Coordinates of C-alpha atoms (C1' of nucleotides) in Angstrom, one line a residue:
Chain A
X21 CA 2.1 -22.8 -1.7
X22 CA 5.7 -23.7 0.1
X23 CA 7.5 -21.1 1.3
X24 CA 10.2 -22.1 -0.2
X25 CA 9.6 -21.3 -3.0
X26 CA 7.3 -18.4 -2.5
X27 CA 8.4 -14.7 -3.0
X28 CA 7.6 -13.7 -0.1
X29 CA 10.6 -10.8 1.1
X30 CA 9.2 -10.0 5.0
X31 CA 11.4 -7.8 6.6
X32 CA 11.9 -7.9 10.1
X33 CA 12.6 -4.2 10.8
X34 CA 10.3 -1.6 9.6
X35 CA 11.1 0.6 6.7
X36 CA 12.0 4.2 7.6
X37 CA 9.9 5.7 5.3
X38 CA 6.5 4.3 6.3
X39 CA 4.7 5.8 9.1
X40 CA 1.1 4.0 9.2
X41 CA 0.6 0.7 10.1
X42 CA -0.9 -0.4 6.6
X43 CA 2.1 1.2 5.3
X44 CA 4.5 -0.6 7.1
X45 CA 2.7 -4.4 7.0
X46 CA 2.5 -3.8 3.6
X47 CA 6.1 -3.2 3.2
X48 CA 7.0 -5.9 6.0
X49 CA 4.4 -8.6 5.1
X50 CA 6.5 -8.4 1.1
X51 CA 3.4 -7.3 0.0
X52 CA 4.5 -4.0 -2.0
X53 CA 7.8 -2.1 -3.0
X54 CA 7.8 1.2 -4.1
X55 CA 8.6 2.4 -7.2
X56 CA 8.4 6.1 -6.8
X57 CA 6.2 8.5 -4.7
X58 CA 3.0 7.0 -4.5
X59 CA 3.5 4.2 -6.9
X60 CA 3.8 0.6 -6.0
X61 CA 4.7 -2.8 -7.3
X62 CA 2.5 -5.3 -5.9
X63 CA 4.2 -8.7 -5.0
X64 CA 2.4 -12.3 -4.8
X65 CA 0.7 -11.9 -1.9
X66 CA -0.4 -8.3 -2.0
X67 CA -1.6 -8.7 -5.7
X68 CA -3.7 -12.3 -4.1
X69 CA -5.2 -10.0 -1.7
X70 CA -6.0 -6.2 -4.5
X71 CA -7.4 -9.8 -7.0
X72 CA -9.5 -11.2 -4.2
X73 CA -11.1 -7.5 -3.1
X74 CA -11.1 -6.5 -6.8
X75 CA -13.6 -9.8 -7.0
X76 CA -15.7 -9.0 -4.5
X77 CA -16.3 -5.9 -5.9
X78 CA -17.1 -7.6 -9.1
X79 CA -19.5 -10.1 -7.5
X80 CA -21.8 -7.3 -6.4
X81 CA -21.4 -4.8 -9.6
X82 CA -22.3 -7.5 -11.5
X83 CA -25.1 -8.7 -9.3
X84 CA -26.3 -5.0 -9.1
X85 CA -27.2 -5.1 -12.7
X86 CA -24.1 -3.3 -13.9
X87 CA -22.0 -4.7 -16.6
X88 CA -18.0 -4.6 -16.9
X89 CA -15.7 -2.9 -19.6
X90 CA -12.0 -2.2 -19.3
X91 CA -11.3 1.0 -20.2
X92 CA -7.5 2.1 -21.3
X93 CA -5.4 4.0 -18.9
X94 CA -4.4 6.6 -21.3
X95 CA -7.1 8.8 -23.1
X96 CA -6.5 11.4 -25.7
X97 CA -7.3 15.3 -24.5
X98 CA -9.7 15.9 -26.9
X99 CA -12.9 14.3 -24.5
X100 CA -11.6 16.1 -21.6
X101 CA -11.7 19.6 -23.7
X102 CA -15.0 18.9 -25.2
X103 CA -16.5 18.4 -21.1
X104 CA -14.5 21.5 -19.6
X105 CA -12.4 19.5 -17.4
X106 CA -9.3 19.8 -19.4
X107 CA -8.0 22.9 -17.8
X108 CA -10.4 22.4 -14.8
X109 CA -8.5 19.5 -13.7
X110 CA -5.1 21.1 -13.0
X111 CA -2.2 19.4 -12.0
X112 CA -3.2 16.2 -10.5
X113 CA -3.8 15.0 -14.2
X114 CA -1.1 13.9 -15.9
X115 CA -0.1 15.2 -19.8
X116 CA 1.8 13.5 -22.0
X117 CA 2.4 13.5 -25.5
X118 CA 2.6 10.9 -27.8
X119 CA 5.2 11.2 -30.9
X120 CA 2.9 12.8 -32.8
X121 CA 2.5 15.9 -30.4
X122 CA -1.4 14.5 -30.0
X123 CA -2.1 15.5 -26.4
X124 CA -3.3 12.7 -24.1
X125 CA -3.2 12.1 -20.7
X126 CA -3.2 9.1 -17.9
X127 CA -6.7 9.2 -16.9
X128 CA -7.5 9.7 -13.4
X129 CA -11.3 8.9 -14.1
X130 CA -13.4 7.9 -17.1
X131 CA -16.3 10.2 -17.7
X132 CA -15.8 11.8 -20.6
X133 CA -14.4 8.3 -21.9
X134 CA -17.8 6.5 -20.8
X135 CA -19.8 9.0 -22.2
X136 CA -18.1 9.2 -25.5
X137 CA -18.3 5.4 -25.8
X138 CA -22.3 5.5 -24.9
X139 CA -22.7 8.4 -27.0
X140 CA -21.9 6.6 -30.1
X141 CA -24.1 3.6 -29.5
X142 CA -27.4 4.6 -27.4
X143 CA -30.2 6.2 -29.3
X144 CA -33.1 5.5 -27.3
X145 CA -34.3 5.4 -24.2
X146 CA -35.8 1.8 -24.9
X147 CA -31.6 1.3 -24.4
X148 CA -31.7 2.3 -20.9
X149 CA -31.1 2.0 -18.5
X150 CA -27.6 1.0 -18.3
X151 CA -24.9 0.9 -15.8
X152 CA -21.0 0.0 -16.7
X153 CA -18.5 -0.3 -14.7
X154 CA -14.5 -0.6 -15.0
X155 CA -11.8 -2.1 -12.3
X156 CA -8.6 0.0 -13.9
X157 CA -6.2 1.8 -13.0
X158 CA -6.3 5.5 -12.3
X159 CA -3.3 7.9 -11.5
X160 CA -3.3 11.5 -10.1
X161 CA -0.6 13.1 -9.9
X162 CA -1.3 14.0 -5.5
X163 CA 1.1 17.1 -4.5
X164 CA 1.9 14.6 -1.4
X165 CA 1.5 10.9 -1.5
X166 CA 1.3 9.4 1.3
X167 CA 0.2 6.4 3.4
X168 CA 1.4 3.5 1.2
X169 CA -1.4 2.8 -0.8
X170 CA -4.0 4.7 0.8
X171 CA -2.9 7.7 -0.9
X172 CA -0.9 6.7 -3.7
X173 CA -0.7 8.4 -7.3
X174 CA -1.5 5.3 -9.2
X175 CA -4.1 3.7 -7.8
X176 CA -7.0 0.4 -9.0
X177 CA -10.2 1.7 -8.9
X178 CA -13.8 0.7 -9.6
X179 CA -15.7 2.8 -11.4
X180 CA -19.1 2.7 -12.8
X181 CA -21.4 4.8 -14.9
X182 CA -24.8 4.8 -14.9
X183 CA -27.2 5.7 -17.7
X184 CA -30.8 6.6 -17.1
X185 CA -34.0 8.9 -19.1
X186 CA -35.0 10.4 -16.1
X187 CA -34.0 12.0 -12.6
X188 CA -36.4 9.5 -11.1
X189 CA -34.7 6.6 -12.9
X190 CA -31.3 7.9 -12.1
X191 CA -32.2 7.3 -8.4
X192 CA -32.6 4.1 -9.0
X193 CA -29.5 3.5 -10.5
X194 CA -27.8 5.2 -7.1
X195 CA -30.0 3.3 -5.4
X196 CA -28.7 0.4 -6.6
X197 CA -24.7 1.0 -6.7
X198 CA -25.9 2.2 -3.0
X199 CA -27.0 -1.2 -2.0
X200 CA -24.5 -2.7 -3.9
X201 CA -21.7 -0.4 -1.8
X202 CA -22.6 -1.8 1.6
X203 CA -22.9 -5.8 0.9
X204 CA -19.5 -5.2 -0.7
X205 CA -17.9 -3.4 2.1
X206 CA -19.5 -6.0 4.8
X207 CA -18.4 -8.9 2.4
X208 CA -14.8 -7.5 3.0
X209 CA -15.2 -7.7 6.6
X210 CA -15.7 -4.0 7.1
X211 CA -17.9 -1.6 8.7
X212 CA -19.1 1.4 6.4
X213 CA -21.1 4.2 7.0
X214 CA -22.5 6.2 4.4
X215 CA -22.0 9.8 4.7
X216 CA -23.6 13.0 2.7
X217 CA -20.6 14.0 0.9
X218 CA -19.4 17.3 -1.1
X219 CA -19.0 16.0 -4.7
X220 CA -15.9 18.1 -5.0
X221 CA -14.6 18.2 -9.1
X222 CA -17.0 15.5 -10.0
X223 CA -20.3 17.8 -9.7
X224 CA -23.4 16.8 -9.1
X225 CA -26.1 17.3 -6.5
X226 CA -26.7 13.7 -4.9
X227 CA -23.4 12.1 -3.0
X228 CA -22.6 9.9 -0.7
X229 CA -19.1 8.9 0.7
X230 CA -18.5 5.5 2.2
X231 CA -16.4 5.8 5.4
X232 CA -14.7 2.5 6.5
X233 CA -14.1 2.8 10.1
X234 CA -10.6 2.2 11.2
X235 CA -9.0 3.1 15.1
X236 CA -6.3 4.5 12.9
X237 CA -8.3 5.8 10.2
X238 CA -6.8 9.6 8.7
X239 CA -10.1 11.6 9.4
X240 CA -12.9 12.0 12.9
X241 CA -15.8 10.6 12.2
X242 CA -19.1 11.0 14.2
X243 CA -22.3 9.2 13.6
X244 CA -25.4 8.2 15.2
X245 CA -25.2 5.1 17.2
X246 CA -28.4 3.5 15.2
X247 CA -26.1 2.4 12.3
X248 CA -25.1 -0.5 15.0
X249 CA -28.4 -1.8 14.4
X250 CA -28.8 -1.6 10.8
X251 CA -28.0 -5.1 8.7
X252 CA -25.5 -4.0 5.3
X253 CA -26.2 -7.4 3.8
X254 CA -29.2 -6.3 2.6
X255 CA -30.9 -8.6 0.4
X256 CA -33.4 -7.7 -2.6
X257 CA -35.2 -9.2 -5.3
X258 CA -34.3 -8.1 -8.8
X259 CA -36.4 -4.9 -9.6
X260 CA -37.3 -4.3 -5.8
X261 CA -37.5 -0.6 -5.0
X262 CA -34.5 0.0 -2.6
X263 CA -35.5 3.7 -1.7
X264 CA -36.9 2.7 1.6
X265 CA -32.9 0.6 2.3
X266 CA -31.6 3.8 1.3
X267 CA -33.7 6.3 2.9
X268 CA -33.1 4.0 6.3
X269 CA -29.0 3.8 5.8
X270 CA -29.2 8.2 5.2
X271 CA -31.7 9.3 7.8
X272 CA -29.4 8.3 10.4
X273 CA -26.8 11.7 11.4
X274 CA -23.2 10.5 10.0
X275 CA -20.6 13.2 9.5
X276 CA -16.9 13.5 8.8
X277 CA -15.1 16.4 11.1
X278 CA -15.1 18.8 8.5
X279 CA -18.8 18.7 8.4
X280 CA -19.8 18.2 11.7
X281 CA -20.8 20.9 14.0
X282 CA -20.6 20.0 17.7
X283 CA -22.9 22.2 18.7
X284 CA -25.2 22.1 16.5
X285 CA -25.6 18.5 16.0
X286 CA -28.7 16.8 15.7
X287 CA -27.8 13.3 17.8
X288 CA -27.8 14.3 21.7
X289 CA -24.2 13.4 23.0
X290 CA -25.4 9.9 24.4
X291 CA -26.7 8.6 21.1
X292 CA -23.6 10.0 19.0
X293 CA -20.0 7.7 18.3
X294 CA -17.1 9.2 17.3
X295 CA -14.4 7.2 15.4
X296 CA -11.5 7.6 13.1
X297 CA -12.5 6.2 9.4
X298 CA -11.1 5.8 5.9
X299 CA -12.6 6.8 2.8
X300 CA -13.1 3.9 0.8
X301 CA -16.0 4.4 -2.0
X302 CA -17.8 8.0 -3.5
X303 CA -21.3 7.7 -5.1
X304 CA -22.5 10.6 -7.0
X305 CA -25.8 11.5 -9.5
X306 CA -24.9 14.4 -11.2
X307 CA -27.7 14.5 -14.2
X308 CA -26.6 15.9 -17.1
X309 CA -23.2 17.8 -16.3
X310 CA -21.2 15.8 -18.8
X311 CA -24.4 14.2 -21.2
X312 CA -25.1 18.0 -22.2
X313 CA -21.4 19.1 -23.0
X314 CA -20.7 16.1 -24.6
X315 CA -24.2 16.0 -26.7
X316 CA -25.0 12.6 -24.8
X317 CA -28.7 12.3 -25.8
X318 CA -31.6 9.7 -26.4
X319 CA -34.8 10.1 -27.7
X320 CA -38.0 10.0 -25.2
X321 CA -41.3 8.2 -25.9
X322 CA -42.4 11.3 -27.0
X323 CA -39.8 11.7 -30.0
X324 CA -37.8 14.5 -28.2
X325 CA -34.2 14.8 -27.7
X326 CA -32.9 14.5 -24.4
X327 CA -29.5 14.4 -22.6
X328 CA -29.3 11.1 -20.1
X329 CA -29.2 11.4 -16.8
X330 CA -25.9 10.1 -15.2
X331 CA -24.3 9.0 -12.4
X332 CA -20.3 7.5 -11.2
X333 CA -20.1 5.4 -8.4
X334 CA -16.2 4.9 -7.7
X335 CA -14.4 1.9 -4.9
X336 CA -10.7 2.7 -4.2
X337 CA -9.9 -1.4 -4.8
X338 CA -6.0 -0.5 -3.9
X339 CA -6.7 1.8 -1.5
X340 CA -9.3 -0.8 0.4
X341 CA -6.0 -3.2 0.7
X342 CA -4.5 -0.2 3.0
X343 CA -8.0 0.2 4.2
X344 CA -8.4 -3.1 5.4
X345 CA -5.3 -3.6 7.2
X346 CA -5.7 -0.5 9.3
X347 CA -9.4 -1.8 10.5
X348 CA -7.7 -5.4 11.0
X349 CA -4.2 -5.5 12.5
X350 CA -2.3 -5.7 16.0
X351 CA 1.0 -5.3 17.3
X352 CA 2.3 -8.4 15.7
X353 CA 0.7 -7.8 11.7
X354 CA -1.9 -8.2 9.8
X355 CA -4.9 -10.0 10.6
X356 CA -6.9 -10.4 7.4
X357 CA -10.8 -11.0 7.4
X358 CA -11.2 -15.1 5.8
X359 CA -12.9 -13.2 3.0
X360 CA -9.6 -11.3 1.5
X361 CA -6.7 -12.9 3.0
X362 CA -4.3 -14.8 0.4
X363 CA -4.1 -17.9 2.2
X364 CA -6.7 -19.6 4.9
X365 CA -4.3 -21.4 7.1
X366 CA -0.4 -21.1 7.6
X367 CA 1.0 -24.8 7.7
X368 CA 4.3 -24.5 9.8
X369 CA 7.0 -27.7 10.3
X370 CA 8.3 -26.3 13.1
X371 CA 11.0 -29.0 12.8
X372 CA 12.4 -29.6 9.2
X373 CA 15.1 -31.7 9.5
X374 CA 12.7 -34.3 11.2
X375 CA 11.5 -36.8 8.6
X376 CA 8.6 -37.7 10.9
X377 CA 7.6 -34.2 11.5
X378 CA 8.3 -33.3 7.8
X379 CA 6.3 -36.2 7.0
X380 CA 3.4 -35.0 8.8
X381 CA 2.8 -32.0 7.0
X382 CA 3.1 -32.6 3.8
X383 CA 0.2 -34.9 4.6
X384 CA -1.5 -32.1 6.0
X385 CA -0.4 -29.8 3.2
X386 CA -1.7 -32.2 0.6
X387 CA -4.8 -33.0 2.7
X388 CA -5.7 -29.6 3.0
X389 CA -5.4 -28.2 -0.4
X390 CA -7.1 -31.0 -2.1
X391 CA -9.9 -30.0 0.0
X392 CA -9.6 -26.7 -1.7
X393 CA -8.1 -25.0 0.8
X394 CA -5.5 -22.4 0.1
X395 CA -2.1 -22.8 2.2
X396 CA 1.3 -21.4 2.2
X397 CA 3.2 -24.1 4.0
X398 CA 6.3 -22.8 6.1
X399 CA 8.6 -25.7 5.0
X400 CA 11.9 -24.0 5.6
X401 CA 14.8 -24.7 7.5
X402 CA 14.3 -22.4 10.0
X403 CA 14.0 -21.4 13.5
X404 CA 10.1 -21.5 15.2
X405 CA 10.0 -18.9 16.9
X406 CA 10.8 -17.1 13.3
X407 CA 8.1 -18.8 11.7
X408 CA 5.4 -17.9 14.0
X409 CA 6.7 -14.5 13.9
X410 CA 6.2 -14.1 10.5
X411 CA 2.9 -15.7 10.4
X412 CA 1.7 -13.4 12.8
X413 CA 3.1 -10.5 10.4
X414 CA 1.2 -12.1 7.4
X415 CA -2.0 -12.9 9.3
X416 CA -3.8 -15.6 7.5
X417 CA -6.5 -16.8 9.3
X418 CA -5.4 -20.0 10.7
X419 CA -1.8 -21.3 11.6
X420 CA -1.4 -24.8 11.7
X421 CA 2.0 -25.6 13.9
X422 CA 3.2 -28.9 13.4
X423 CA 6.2 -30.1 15.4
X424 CA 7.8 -33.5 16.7
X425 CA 6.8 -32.2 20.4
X426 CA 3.0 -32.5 19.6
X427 CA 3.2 -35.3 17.2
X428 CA 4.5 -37.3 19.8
X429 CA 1.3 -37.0 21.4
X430 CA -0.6 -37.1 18.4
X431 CA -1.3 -33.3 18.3
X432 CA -0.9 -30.6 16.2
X433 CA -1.5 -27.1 16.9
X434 CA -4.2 -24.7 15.6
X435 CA -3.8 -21.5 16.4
X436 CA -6.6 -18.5 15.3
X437 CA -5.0 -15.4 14.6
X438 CA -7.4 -13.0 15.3
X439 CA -8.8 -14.3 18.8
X440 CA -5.3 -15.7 19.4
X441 CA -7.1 -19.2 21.1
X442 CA -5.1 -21.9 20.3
X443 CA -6.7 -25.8 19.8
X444 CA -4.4 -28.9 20.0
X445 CA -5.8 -31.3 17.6
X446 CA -5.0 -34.7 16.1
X447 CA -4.5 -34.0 12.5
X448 CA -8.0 -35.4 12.0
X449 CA -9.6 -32.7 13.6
X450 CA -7.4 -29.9 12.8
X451 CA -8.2 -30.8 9.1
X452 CA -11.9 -31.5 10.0
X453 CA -12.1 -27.7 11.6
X454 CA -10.1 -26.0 8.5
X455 CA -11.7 -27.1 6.2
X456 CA -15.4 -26.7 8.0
Chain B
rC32 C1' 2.1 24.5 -3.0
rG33 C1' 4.3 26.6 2.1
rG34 C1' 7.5 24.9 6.1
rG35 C1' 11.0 21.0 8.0
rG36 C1' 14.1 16.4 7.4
rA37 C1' 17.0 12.8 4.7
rG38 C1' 20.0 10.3 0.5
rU39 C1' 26.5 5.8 2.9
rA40 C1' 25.5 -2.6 1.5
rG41 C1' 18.8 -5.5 0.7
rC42 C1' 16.7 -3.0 5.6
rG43 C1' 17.9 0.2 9.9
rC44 C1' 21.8 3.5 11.0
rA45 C1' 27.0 5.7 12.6
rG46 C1' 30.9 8.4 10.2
rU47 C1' 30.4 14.6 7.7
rC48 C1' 31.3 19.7 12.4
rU49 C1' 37.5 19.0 12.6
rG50 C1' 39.2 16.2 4.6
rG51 C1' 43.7 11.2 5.2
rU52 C1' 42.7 2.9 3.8
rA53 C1' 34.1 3.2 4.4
rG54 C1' 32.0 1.1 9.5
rC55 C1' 28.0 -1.2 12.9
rG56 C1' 23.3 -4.2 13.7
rC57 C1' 19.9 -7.1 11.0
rA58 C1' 19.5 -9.8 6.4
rC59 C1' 22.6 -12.9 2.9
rU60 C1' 26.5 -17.4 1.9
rA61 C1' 29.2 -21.7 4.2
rC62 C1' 29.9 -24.9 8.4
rA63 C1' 28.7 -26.5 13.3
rC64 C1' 25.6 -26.3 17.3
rU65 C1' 20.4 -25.4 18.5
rG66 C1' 15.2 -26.6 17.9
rG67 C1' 7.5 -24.8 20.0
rG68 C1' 7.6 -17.5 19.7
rG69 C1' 12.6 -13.6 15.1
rG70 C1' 18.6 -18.9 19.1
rU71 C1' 24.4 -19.3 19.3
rG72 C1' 29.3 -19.5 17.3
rU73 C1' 33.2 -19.4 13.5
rA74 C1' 34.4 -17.9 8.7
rG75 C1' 32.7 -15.1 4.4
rG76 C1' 30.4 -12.1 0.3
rG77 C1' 28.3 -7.4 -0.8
rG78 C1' 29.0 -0.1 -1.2
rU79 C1' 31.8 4.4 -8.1
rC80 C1' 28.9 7.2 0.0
rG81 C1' 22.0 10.1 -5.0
rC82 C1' 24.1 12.6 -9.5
rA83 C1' 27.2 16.5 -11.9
rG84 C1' 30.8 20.1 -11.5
rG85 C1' 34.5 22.6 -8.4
rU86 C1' 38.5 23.3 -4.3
rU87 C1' 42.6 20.0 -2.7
rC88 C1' 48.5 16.1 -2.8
rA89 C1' 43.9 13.8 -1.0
rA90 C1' 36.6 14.6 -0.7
rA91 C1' 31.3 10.4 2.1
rU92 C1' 33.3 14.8 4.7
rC93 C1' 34.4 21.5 2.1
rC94 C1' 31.8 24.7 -2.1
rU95 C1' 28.1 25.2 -6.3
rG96 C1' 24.3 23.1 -8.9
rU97 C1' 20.8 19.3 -9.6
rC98 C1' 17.7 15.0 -8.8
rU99 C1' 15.0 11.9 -5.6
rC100 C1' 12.6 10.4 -1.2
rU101 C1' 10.1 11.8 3.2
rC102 C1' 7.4 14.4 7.5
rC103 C1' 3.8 18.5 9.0
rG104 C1' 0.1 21.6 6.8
rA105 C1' -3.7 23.0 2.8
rC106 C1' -6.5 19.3 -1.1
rC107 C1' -8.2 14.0 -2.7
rA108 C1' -10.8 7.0 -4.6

RNA sequence: CGGGGAGUAGCGCAGUCUGGUAGCGCACUACACUGGGGGUGUAGGGGUCGCAGGUUCAAAUCCUGUCUCUCCGACCA
């Protein structure tokens, strides 16, 4: 992509309004614009990036077993009566009418929904077990949005549902979305620690938050130092029992500040790490609190009538953008992880009135994105010390400077923005290195 | 929801107390210079001062109402 003809509106000074650094390099980088409190447009770049996490988090639903559905955003009241959440919910949900006076409502999660669509169809438990899952957007209507996207009132999540006969088979299902939660969060480039969680309006009785760590993250965290040791990328055959992965990722002490007791904690002060960490995914088996309300059933092997046994596993896909900018970014911007960031390299022509120079990179340009490599070339008319300014607020990956200084040499400059170590190259090896 | 703060050009702000032709920096347009870390100059364009009432010869400024945004706190993917 040139720059040119990118929209790409980077502001140099930083919005009054934001106060975190995700915040304000999302607002500088022209990634978002807000629309109003809590609610965001996303621009070409930031939308790149929500896409690219939103597929990650695909990759490993779908590899998990579970199966994806795309729910609507707006859901008639009735469900939400039938469960007891319709008045339990308060005013983070938001009513609305339609012209007919029918009550519906912009659904800030899809329980009821899910279990009124399995309802209908499942019968037996030769059906299950079944998990599906949803990337959609949410909104709840926060008394205080805040932080950009972290915390805003509409807001892309993923959610899933799972569907088991048993209790015992319901663990599996967590079990699963479990595993499934930290290969995702490491494919992100994040660290996440699974923490015993409240399940707060959900319900339920087994939970687990996933805590992203972040230096500038909104709550304390403390956890033992073991989960330095342990390997997220766990890999499992189809059908492998995962309990022993699970019961090694939640025997180790992990606790948010509201939880944790200082005196009373079990890791001795040597062995314990305290950090700052973001909220980024909630698991939760909860049984039968919606499949009995909402006559979810199947019939046993023995002929009897039973409510399933459920479970929601949610990712906060818009929130992880904010997420991953607050674990990843220094004084100069963003610095993405390969894995998420909208371009790999940043091709700059530090020189674009010079034919040779100008010349030069579009070779590169070309070169490197027929080798599938995605670019945004700086080809504008403007100063360099600009361009690596704003490369360095975008933080792709790589930036490639190419100038007549270095070409007369036969270099050209590759610079890595997260160590900051900078290579000169002939054009050869710069390609041979980006595209390695 | 409790307590603060703010709405003036795309962004950041001054002007409001003490009413009298709406300003500054950045960004933008044109031209020239410059050219490896947000460069320089000259000349420009852009604002019903959040909205609605009121007071006044005259309102960004005073009064009343209203909307929005935002910060701290309590709550959440």
């Amino acid at each position: 992509m040139r720059s040119s003809r990118y929209f790409l509106p980077t502001l140099k000074e930083t919005p009054a309004d934001a106060q975190i650094a995700s915040h304000r390099l999302m607002l500088r980088a022209g990634m978002i614009r807000q629309g109003a409190a809590g609610i965001y447009s996303w621009l070409p770049m930031g939308l790149k990036v929500l896409r690219k996490i939103e597929q990650i988090v695909r990759e490993e639903q779908d590899a998990a077993g579970a199966q994806e559905v795309l729910m609507p955003t707006i859901q008639a009241a009735d469900l939400w009566v039938e469960s007891g959440r319709y008045d339990d919910y308060g005013d983070e949900m938001l009513r609305i009418e339609d012209r007919h006076g029918r009550k519906m409502l912009y659904g800030p999660t899809n329980e009821e929904m899910i279990t009124d669509i399995f309802r209908k169809e499942i019968k037996s438990y030769r059906d299950l077990p079944k998990n599906l899952y949803h990337i959609q957007w949410k909104f709840r209507d926060e008394r205080r949005p805040r932080f950009g996207v972290m915390r805003g009132r509409e807001f892309l999540m993923k959610d899933a549902y799972s569907f088991d006969l048993t209790a015992e088979d319901g663990q599996k299902s967590y079990n699963a979305m479990f595993v499934a939660y930290l290969r995702t969060f490491a494919r992100l480039g994040l660290k996440a620690i699974p923490m015993r969680a409240d399940t707060g309006p959900i319900g339920g009785d087994l939970s687990h938050e996933f805590i992203v760590l972040a230096e500038t993250g909104e709550s304390e965290v403390f956890f033992d130092k073991a989960f330095d040791g342990l390997d997220p990328m766990v890999e499992a055959a189809a059908g492998a029992d995962l309990q022993p992965i699970v019961d090694e990722w939640t025997s180790h002490y992990a606790a948010t500040d509201e939880i944790h007791d200082a005196d009373n904690c079990p890791v001795d002060a040597g062995n314990l790490i305290t950090g700052r960490g973001i909220e980024v995914g909630h698991i939760f088996f909860f049984g039968e609190k919606y499949s009995k309300p909402m006559n979810a059933t199947v019939q046993g092997p023995d002929g009897d009538t039973v409510p399933v046994q459920m479970g929601s596993y949610g990712v906060g896909v818009s929130r992880l953008v904010g997420a991953i900018i607050e674990a990843c970014h220094d004084e100069n911007g963003i610095v993405w992880p390969e894995a998420v960031a909208p371009f790999k390299v940043g091709l700059m022509n530090l020189r674009a009135k010079d034919e040779e120079c100008t010349a030069a990179c579009d070779k590169l340009y070309q070169q490197l994105t027929a080798a599938g490599i995605e670019v945004l070339y700086d080809d504008t008319d403007t100063g360099a010390g600009a361009k690596f300014a704003n490369m360095d607020l975008i933080g792709l990956p790589y930036q490639l400077a190419v100038g007549p200084r270095g070409l007369k040499n036969g270099v050209v400059e590759v610079k890595d923005r997260k160590s900051g170590e900078k290579l000169e190259l002939t054009p050869e090896e710069a390609i041979a290195k980006l595209t390695a």
